[in-house]
Short mmCIF file of C-alpha atoms in Angstrom, two decimals:
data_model
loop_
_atom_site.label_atom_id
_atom_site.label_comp_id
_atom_site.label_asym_id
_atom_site.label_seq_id
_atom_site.Cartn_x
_atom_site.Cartn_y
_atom_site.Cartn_z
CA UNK A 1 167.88 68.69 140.14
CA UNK A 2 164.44 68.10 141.17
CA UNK A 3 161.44 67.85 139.02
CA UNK A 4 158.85 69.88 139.39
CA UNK A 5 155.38 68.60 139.22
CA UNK A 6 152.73 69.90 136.95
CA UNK A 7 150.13 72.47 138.42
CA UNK A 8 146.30 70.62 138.40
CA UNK A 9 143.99 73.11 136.74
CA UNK A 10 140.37 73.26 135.29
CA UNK A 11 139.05 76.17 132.92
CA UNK A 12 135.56 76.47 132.00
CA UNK A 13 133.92 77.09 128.54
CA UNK A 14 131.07 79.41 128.62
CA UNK A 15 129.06 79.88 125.32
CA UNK A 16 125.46 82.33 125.39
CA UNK A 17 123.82 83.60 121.90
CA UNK A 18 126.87 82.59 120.01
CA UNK A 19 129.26 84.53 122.24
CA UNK A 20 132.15 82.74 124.77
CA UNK A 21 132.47 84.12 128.19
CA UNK A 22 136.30 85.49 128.52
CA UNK A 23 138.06 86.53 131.41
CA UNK A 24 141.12 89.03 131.06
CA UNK A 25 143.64 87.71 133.49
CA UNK A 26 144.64 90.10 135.73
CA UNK A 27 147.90 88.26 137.16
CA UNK A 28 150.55 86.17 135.68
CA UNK A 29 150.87 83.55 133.81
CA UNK A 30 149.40 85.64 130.88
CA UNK A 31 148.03 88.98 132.62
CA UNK A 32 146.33 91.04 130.47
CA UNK A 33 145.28 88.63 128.05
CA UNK A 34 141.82 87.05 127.36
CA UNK A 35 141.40 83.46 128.59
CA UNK A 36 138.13 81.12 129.48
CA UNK A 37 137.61 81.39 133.26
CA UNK A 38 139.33 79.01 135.70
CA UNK A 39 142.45 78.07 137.86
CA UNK A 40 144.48 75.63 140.31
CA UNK A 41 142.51 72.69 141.64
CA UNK A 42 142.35 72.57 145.71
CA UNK A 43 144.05 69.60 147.17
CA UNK A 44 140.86 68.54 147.98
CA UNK A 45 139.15 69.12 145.07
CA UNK A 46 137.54 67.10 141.69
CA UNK A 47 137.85 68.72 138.59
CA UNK A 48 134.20 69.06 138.66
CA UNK A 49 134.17 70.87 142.01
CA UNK A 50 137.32 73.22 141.47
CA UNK A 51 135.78 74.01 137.69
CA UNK A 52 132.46 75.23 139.59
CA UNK A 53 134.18 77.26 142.07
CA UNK A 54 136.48 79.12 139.93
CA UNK A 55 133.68 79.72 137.31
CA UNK A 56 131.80 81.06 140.72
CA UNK A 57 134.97 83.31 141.89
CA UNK A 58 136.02 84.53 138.85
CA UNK A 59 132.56 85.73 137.23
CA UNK A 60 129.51 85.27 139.79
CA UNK A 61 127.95 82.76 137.49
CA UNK A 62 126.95 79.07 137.78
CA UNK A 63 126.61 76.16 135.86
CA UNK A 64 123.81 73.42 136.09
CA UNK A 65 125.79 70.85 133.80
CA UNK A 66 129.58 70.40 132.90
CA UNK A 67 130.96 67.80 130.47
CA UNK A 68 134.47 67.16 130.09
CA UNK A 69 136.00 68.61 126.83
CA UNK A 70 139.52 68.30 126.79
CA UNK A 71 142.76 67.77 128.97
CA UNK A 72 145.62 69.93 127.98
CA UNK A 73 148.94 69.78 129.13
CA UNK A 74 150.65 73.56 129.09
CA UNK A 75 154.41 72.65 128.98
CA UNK A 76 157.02 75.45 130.17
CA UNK A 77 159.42 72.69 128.56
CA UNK A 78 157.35 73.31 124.73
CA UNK A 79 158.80 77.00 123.97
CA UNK A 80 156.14 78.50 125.48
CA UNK A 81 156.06 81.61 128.18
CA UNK A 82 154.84 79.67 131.47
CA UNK A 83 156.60 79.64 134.23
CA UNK A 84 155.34 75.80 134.98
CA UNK A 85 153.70 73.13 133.67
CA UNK A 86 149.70 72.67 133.93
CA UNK A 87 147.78 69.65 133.17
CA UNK A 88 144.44 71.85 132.50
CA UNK A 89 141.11 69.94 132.22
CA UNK A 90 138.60 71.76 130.36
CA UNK A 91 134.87 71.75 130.58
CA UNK A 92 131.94 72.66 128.84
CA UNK A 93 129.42 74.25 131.24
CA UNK A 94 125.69 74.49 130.04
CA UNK A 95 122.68 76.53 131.70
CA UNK A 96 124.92 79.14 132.98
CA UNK A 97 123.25 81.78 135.00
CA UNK A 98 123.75 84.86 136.64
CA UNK A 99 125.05 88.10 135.63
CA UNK A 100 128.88 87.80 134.91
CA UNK A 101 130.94 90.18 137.03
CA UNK A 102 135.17 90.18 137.16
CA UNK A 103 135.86 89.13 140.52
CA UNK A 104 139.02 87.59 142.02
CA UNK A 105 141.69 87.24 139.63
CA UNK A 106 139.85 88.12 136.51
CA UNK A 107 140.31 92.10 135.67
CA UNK A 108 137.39 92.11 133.05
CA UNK A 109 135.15 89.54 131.77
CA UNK A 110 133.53 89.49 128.19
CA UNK A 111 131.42 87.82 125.65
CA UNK A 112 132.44 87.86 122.49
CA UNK A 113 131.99 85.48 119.41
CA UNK A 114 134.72 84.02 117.34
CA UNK A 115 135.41 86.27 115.01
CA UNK A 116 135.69 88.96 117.77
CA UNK A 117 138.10 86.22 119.73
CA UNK A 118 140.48 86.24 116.54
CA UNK A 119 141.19 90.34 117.04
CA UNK A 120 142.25 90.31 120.56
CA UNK A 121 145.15 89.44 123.17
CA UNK A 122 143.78 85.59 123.73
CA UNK A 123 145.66 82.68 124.38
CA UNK A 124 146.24 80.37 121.59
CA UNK A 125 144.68 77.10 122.95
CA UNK A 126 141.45 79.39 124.60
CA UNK A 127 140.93 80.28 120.57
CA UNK A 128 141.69 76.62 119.48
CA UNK A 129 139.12 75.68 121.90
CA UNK A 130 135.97 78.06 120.67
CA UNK A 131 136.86 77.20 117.29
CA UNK A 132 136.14 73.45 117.70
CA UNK A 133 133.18 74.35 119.94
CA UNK A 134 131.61 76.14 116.96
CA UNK A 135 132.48 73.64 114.61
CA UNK A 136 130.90 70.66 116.94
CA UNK A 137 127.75 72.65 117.98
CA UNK A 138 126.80 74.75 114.51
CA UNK A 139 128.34 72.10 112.19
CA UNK A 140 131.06 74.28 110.78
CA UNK A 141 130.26 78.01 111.04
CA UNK A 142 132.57 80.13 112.84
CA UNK A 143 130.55 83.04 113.49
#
């Protein structure tokens, strides 16, 4: 039985006035749900590079600065829906501009805060994620 390598991915966190840029997937793994932009890293690619163009493709916008946040690894051997295994890192992308528009893969894209997050189709980790962003950059409030 062969083993199948994990997919390389990146996934970008986007935060303006208190709100998180979301993306609703529009194909699989997870269509339909709300998820931070990103995707598969290029052969060719650094994290930094493929986090940039996806954020690019998927909403029009760009990011001056990205710091790494966190690398997750998305196990289709944990219980969980995927269909593979990623090892997803994810950034934190600062003086974002442009006007966000779904392009590419993403169906929709959105800014909503926290609280707002909490009452929608999101993915569990993309929720995880804002909540420790809020707690880091406003010391504890989650709206």
């Amino acid at each position: 039985m062969a083993i199948s390598q994990p997919i390389h991915g990146v996934s970008l966190i986007c935060r303006r006035d208190g709100r998180f840029l979301l993306v609703e997937r529009g194909r699989e793994p997870w269509k339909g749900w709300l998820a931070f932009p990103g995707g598969r890293r290029e052969a060719d690619e650094t994290p930094e590079e493929a986090a940039r163009r996806e954020l690019m493709e998927e909403t029009g916008l760009m990011a001056e600065k990205l710091t790494h946040f966190v690398t997750v690894d998305l196990s289709r051997d944990s219980g969980s829906s995927y269909e593979a295994s990623y090892h997803l890192a994810v950034f934190r992308a600062y003086g974002v501009t442009g006007e966000a528009v779904a392009a590419d893969d993403a169906a929709a894209v959105l800014w909503l805060d926290v609280d707002e997050m909490a009452k929608v189709r999101i993915t569990e980790s993309t929720l995880a994620a804002a909540r420790e962003i809020v707690r880091i950059e406003d010391g504890g409030a989650l709206a």
